[in-house]
């Protein structure tokens, strides 16, 4: 029964090799990498567009404020220029008001300078991301057909091995086969390992007296440490 299971595992190992080769292939890695980037980039580009639009609109609003302030400053200046020496109180009042408006203009102009930097940085981010997106699209177009071709070949090879695996099942006891399949679902491989004396041939953990007794009685036992199936 163990020999039949070992034969089953040999075929299963071939299937695992096929899956691993496909997963590790440059064709799959490049295809998946490009697709993942393209699938997520539109949302990022949209967010940058919204940010740029918001910054631009705010910039225009601030420019309009400056224009209105400059109009008010011009009016103040006209009033000040028309004041006579007898209008000293009025002169001082409008001069102070004009200085307040000039200060506001300077503050907004300083903010606009920073906004210009933010807008330029946002535009550059958009261009960089768009370029990366174009590269990803080109990469996907290049590698997707290659991956599809490779996958078709591997699927055909795997299908043949799966037929052999199914045929090999009839020679393995139902309980032992069920135990093997449970281990495989737990990502354990190899599942079946030879015991080397009184230790596990995989993790080198010593067998308990109970496990050793079960191994001698049934011809196989589960390793208490790595949970592989040990045989004599």
mmCIF file of C-alpha atoms in Angstrom:
data_model
loop_
_atom_site.group_PDB
_atom_site.id
_atom_site.type_symbol
_atom_site.label_atom_id
_atom_site.label_comp_id
_atom_site.label_asym_id
_atom_site.label_seq_id
_atom_site.Cartn_x
_atom_site.Cartn_y
_atom_site.Cartn_z
ATOM 1 C CA UNK A 1 0.000 0.000 0.000
ATOM 2 C CA UNK A 2 2.846 2.409 0.852
ATOM 3 C CA UNK A 3 4.567 1.593 -2.441
ATOM 4 C CA UNK A 4 1.350 2.496 -4.253
ATOM 5 C CA UNK A 5 1.163 5.770 -2.315
ATOM 6 C CA UNK A 6 4.790 6.545 -3.151
ATOM 7 C CA UNK A 7 3.993 6.005 -6.821
ATOM 8 C CA UNK A 8 0.983 8.287 -6.409
ATOM 9 C CA UNK A 9 3.211 10.928 -4.821
ATOM 10 C CA UNK A 10 5.698 10.688 -7.711
ATOM 11 C CA UNK A 11 2.949 11.593 -10.166
ATOM 12 C CA UNK A 12 1.663 14.280 -7.798
ATOM 13 C CA UNK A 13 5.195 15.706 -7.662
ATOM 14 C CA UNK A 14 5.178 16.038 -11.447
ATOM 15 C CA UNK A 15 1.901 17.963 -11.283
ATOM 16 C CA UNK A 16 3.347 20.194 -8.571
ATOM 17 C CA UNK A 17 6.434 20.791 -10.718
ATOM 18 C CA UNK A 18 4.241 21.863 -13.645
ATOM 19 C CA UNK A 19 2.268 24.263 -11.428
ATOM 20 C CA UNK A 20 5.442 25.666 -9.872
ATOM 21 C CA UNK A 21 7.112 26.185 -13.254
ATOM 22 C CA UNK A 22 4.083 28.084 -14.537
ATOM 23 C CA UNK A 23 3.830 30.209 -11.392
ATOM 24 C CA UNK A 24 7.547 31.034 -11.483
ATOM 25 C CA UNK A 25 7.626 31.749 -15.215
ATOM 26 C CA UNK A 26 8.631 35.191 -16.425
ATOM 27 C CA UNK A 27 5.595 35.151 -18.694
ATOM 28 C CA UNK A 28 3.157 34.856 -15.798
ATOM 29 C CA UNK A 29 4.999 37.265 -13.506
ATOM 30 C CA UNK A 30 5.167 39.992 -16.151
ATOM 31 C CA UNK A 31 1.542 39.468 -17.194
ATOM 32 C CA UNK A 32 0.152 39.519 -13.651
ATOM 33 C CA UNK A 33 2.350 42.481 -12.673
ATOM 34 C CA UNK A 34 1.211 44.543 -15.668
ATOM 35 C CA UNK A 35 -2.466 43.639 -15.283
ATOM 36 C CA UNK A 36 -2.459 44.475 -11.579
ATOM 37 C CA UNK A 37 -0.935 47.886 -12.296
ATOM 38 C CA UNK A 38 -3.327 48.695 -15.155
ATOM 39 C CA UNK A 39 -6.356 47.566 -13.119
ATOM 40 C CA UNK A 40 -5.551 49.950 -10.268
ATOM 41 C CA UNK A 41 -3.989 52.924 -12.067
ATOM 42 C CA UNK A 42 -7.190 54.478 -13.419
ATOM 43 C CA UNK A 43 -8.411 55.186 -9.882
ATOM 44 C CA UNK A 44 -5.058 56.759 -9.003
ATOM 45 C CA UNK A 45 -5.051 58.870 -12.160
ATOM 46 C CA UNK A 46 -8.607 59.979 -11.416
ATOM 47 C CA UNK A 47 -7.612 61.041 -7.910
ATOM 48 C CA UNK A 48 -4.692 63.088 -9.267
ATOM 49 C CA UNK A 49 -6.967 64.713 -11.854
ATOM 50 C CA UNK A 50 -9.413 65.695 -9.118
ATOM 51 C CA UNK A 51 -6.586 67.107 -6.999
ATOM 52 C CA UNK A 52 -5.216 69.099 -9.940
ATOM 53 C CA UNK A 53 -8.659 70.465 -10.763
ATOM 54 C CA UNK A 54 -9.245 71.436 -7.135
ATOM 55 C CA UNK A 55 -5.884 73.206 -6.935
ATOM 56 C CA UNK A 56 -6.471 75.006 -10.223
ATOM 57 C CA UNK A 57 -9.945 76.182 -9.201
ATOM 58 C CA UNK A 58 -8.623 77.423 -5.872
ATOM 59 C CA UNK A 59 -5.788 79.199 -7.689
ATOM 60 C CA UNK A 60 -8.306 81.012 -9.903
ATOM 61 C CA UNK A 61 -10.400 81.984 -6.877
ATOM 62 C CA UNK A 62 -7.365 83.476 -5.178
ATOM 63 C CA UNK A 63 -6.399 85.343 -8.339
ATOM 64 C CA UNK A 64 -9.888 86.862 -8.444
ATOM 65 C CA UNK A 65 -9.473 87.930 -4.811
ATOM 66 C CA UNK A 66 -6.211 89.653 -5.703
ATOM 67 C CA UNK A 67 -7.875 91.468 -8.588
ATOM 68 C CA UNK A 68 -10.656 92.743 -6.311
ATOM 69 C CA UNK A 69 -8.150 93.745 -3.650
ATOM 70 C CA UNK A 70 -6.035 95.598 -6.222
ATOM 71 C CA UNK A 71 -9.141 97.411 -7.414
ATOM 72 C CA UNK A 72 -9.834 98.471 -3.835
ATOM 73 C CA UNK A 73 -6.188 99.507 -3.402
ATOM 74 C CA UNK A 74 -6.435 101.631 -6.532
ATOM 75 C CA UNK A 75 -9.528 103.329 -5.135
ATOM 76 C CA UNK A 76 -7.791 103.967 -1.819
ATOM 77 C CA UNK A 77 -4.795 105.389 -3.671
ATOM 78 C CA UNK A 78 -7.065 107.701 -5.670
ATOM 79 C CA UNK A 79 -8.739 108.931 -2.490
ATOM 80 C CA UNK A 80 -5.376 109.420 -0.777
ATOM 81 C CA UNK A 81 -4.022 111.361 -3.740
ATOM 82 C CA UNK A 82 -7.052 113.644 -3.643
ATOM 83 C CA UNK A 83 -6.717 114.391 0.074
ATOM 84 C CA UNK A 84 -5.531 117.866 1.053
ATOM 85 C CA UNK A 85 -3.394 118.817 3.996
ATOM 86 C CA UNK A 86 -6.573 119.629 5.862
ATOM 87 C CA UNK A 87 -7.794 116.022 5.454
ATOM 88 C CA UNK A 88 -5.029 114.458 7.613
ATOM 89 C CA UNK A 89 -7.407 112.174 9.563
ATOM 90 C CA UNK A 90 -9.049 110.935 6.380
ATOM 91 C CA UNK A 91 -5.633 110.520 4.766
ATOM 92 C CA UNK A 92 -4.335 108.374 7.634
ATOM 93 C CA UNK A 93 -7.484 106.232 7.656
ATOM 94 C CA UNK A 94 -7.379 105.380 3.947
ATOM 95 C CA UNK A 95 -3.645 104.857 4.007
ATOM 96 C CA UNK A 96 -3.992 102.314 6.828
ATOM 97 C CA UNK A 97 -6.851 100.576 4.992
ATOM 98 C CA UNK A 98 -4.797 100.468 1.811
ATOM 99 C CA UNK A 99 -1.845 98.948 3.697
ATOM 100 C CA UNK A 100 -4.149 96.259 5.092
ATOM 101 C CA UNK A 101 -5.238 95.369 1.554
ATOM 102 C CA UNK A 102 -1.650 95.413 0.318
ATOM 103 C CA UNK A 103 -0.767 92.986 3.113
ATOM 104 C CA UNK A 104 -3.619 90.700 2.086
ATOM 105 C CA UNK A 105 -2.418 90.752 -1.535
ATOM 106 C CA UNK A 106 1.124 89.836 -0.480
ATOM 107 C CA UNK A 107 -0.167 86.973 1.669
ATOM 108 C CA UNK A 108 -2.290 85.592 -1.166
ATOM 109 C CA UNK A 109 0.587 85.997 -3.653
ATOM 110 C CA UNK A 110 2.830 83.967 -1.332
ATOM 111 C CA UNK A 111 0.139 81.292 -1.164
ATOM 112 C CA UNK A 112 -0.199 81.317 -4.956
ATOM 113 C CA UNK A 113 3.530 80.725 -5.333
ATOM 114 C CA UNK A 114 3.192 77.631 -3.169
ATOM 115 C CA UNK A 115 0.096 76.601 -5.116
ATOM 116 C CA UNK A 116 2.051 76.849 -8.364
ATOM 117 C CA UNK A 117 4.599 74.404 -6.951
ATOM 118 C CA UNK A 118 1.813 72.072 -5.794
ATOM 119 C CA UNK A 119 0.109 72.211 -9.196
ATOM 120 C CA UNK A 120 3.364 71.553 -11.053
ATOM 121 C CA UNK A 121 4.161 68.664 -8.720
ATOM 122 C CA UNK A 122 0.670 67.211 -9.256
ATOM 123 C CA UNK A 123 0.986 67.525 -13.025
ATOM 124 C CA UNK A 124 4.383 65.822 -12.919
ATOM 125 C CA UNK A 125 2.954 63.000 -10.789
ATOM 126 C CA UNK A 126 0.190 62.526 -13.345
ATOM 127 C CA UNK A 127 2.652 62.417 -16.244
ATOM 128 C CA UNK A 128 4.887 59.948 -14.419
ATOM 129 C CA UNK A 129 1.982 57.669 -13.546
ATOM 130 C CA UNK A 130 0.582 57.906 -17.073
ATOM 131 C CA UNK A 131 3.973 56.934 -18.480
ATOM 132 C CA UNK A 132 4.141 53.965 -16.098
ATOM 133 C CA UNK A 133 0.648 52.987 -17.185
ATOM 134 C CA UNK A 134 1.642 53.110 -20.857
ATOM 135 C CA UNK A 135 4.647 50.924 -20.074
ATOM 136 C CA UNK A 136 2.430 48.467 -18.176
ATOM 137 C CA UNK A 137 -0.033 48.270 -21.069
ATOM 138 C CA UNK A 138 2.839 47.588 -23.473
ATOM 139 C CA UNK A 139 4.210 44.935 -21.110
ATOM 140 C CA UNK A 140 0.822 43.253 -20.845
ATOM 141 C CA UNK A 141 0.382 43.204 -24.623
ATOM 142 C CA UNK A 142 3.821 41.639 -24.959
ATOM 143 C CA UNK A 143 3.611 38.994 -22.254
ATOM 144 C CA UNK A 144 -0.095 38.058 -22.083
ATOM 145 C CA UNK A 145 0.003 36.066 -25.369
ATOM 146 C CA UNK A 146 3.240 34.360 -24.276
ATOM 147 C CA UNK A 147 1.695 33.439 -20.922
ATOM 148 C CA UNK A 148 -1.461 32.155 -22.609
ATOM 149 C CA UNK A 149 0.641 29.938 -24.896
ATOM 150 C CA UNK A 150 2.744 28.632 -22.005
ATOM 151 C CA UNK A 151 -0.337 27.991 -19.852
ATOM 152 C CA UNK A 152 -1.990 26.042 -22.658
ATOM 153 C CA UNK A 153 1.111 23.854 -22.939
ATOM 154 C CA UNK A 154 1.355 23.352 -19.173
ATOM 155 C CA UNK A 155 -2.375 22.640 -18.849
ATOM 156 C CA UNK A 156 -2.074 19.934 -21.497
ATOM 157 C CA UNK A 157 0.916 18.400 -19.733
ATOM 158 C CA UNK A 158 -0.869 18.639 -16.381
ATOM 159 C CA UNK A 159 -4.040 17.018 -17.734
ATOM 160 C CA UNK A 160 -2.045 13.953 -18.776
ATOM 161 C CA UNK A 161 -0.484 13.675 -15.340
ATOM 162 C CA UNK A 162 -3.854 14.090 -13.664
ATOM 163 C CA UNK A 163 -5.166 11.132 -15.665
ATOM 164 C CA UNK A 164 -2.237 9.081 -14.411
ATOM 165 C CA UNK A 165 -2.865 10.302 -10.861
ATOM 166 C CA UNK A 166 -6.513 9.300 -11.028
ATOM 167 C CA UNK A 167 -5.565 5.853 -12.321
ATOM 168 C CA UNK A 168 -3.031 5.440 -9.500
ATOM 169 C CA UNK A 169 -5.672 6.129 -6.836
ATOM 170 C CA UNK A 170 -7.213 2.657 -7.173
ATOM 171 C CA UNK A 171 -4.054 1.046 -5.829
ATOM 172 C CA UNK A 172 -4.011 3.190 -2.667
ATOM 173 C CA UNK A 173 -6.250 2.418 0.304
ATOM 174 C CA UNK A 174 -9.142 4.850 0.776
ATOM 175 C CA UNK A 175 -8.121 5.900 4.305
ATOM 176 C CA UNK A 176 -4.480 6.430 3.368
ATOM 177 C CA UNK A 177 -5.436 8.331 0.227
ATOM 178 C CA UNK A 178 -7.808 10.558 2.205
ATOM 179 C CA UNK A 179 -5.029 11.272 4.713
ATOM 180 C CA UNK A 180 -2.630 12.124 1.880
ATOM 181 C CA UNK A 181 -5.102 14.518 0.260
ATOM 182 C CA UNK A 182 -5.728 16.243 3.585
ATOM 183 C CA UNK A 183 -2.000 16.863 3.945
ATOM 184 C CA UNK A 184 -1.804 18.273 0.420
ATOM 185 C CA UNK A 185 -4.632 20.711 1.189
ATOM 186 C CA UNK A 186 -2.526 21.859 4.128
ATOM 187 C CA UNK A 187 0.293 22.680 1.636
ATOM 188 C CA UNK A 188 2.480 19.835 2.902
ATOM 189 C CA UNK A 189 4.879 18.328 0.368
ATOM 190 C CA UNK A 190 6.399 15.847 0.194
ATOM 191 C CA UNK A 191 3.663 14.136 2.136
ATOM 192 C CA UNK A 192 5.238 10.694 2.365
ATOM 193 C CA UNK A 193 8.753 10.445 3.809
ATOM 194 C CA UNK A 194 10.788 7.459 4.928
ATOM 195 C CA UNK A 195 11.532 7.189 8.629
ATOM 196 C CA UNK A 196 15.240 6.956 9.258
ATOM 197 C CA UNK A 197 15.528 4.653 12.217
ATOM 198 C CA UNK A 198 13.576 6.332 14.982
ATOM 199 C CA UNK A 199 13.487 9.846 13.499
ATOM 200 C CA UNK A 200 11.461 11.587 10.799
ATOM 201 C CA UNK A 201 13.371 11.623 7.528
ATOM 202 C CA UNK A 202 12.179 15.183 6.828
ATOM 203 C CA UNK A 203 12.265 17.239 10.051
ATOM 204 C CA UNK A 204 14.549 14.894 12.016
ATOM 205 C CA UNK A 205 12.204 14.789 15.006
ATOM 206 C CA UNK A 206 12.472 11.626 17.053
ATOM 207 C CA UNK A 207 9.491 9.262 17.160
ATOM 208 C CA UNK A 208 7.685 8.724 20.413
ATOM 209 C CA UNK A 209 7.301 5.139 21.632
ATOM 210 C CA UNK A 210 3.627 5.277 20.632
ATOM 211 C CA UNK A 211 4.442 6.531 17.115
ATOM 212 C CA UNK A 212 7.164 3.920 16.715
ATOM 213 C CA UNK A 213 4.727 1.213 17.741
ATOM 214 C CA UNK A 214 2.134 2.441 15.226
ATOM 215 C CA UNK A 215 4.774 2.541 12.484
ATOM 216 C CA UNK A 216 5.797 -1.053 13.191
ATOM 217 C CA UNK A 217 2.194 -2.180 13.347
ATOM 218 C CA UNK A 218 0.673 -0.328 10.349
ATOM 219 C CA UNK A 219 3.722 0.326 8.224
ATOM 220 C CA UNK A 220 3.166 4.076 8.408
ATOM 221 C CA UNK A 221 2.550 6.786 11.002
ATOM 222 C CA UNK A 222 2.077 10.545 11.075
ATOM 223 C CA UNK A 223 5.055 12.596 12.260
ATOM 224 C CA UNK A 224 4.055 14.382 15.434
ATOM 225 C CA UNK A 225 6.111 17.438 14.456
ATOM 226 C CA UNK A 226 5.792 18.100 10.695
ATOM 227 C CA UNK A 227 2.691 15.886 10.233
ATOM 228 C CA UNK A 228 4.051 14.035 7.221
ATOM 229 C CA UNK A 229 3.312 10.365 6.645
ATOM 230 C CA UNK A 230 6.319 8.279 7.652
ATOM 231 C CA UNK A 231 6.944 4.762 6.408
ATOM 232 C CA UNK A 232 9.539 2.129 7.225
#
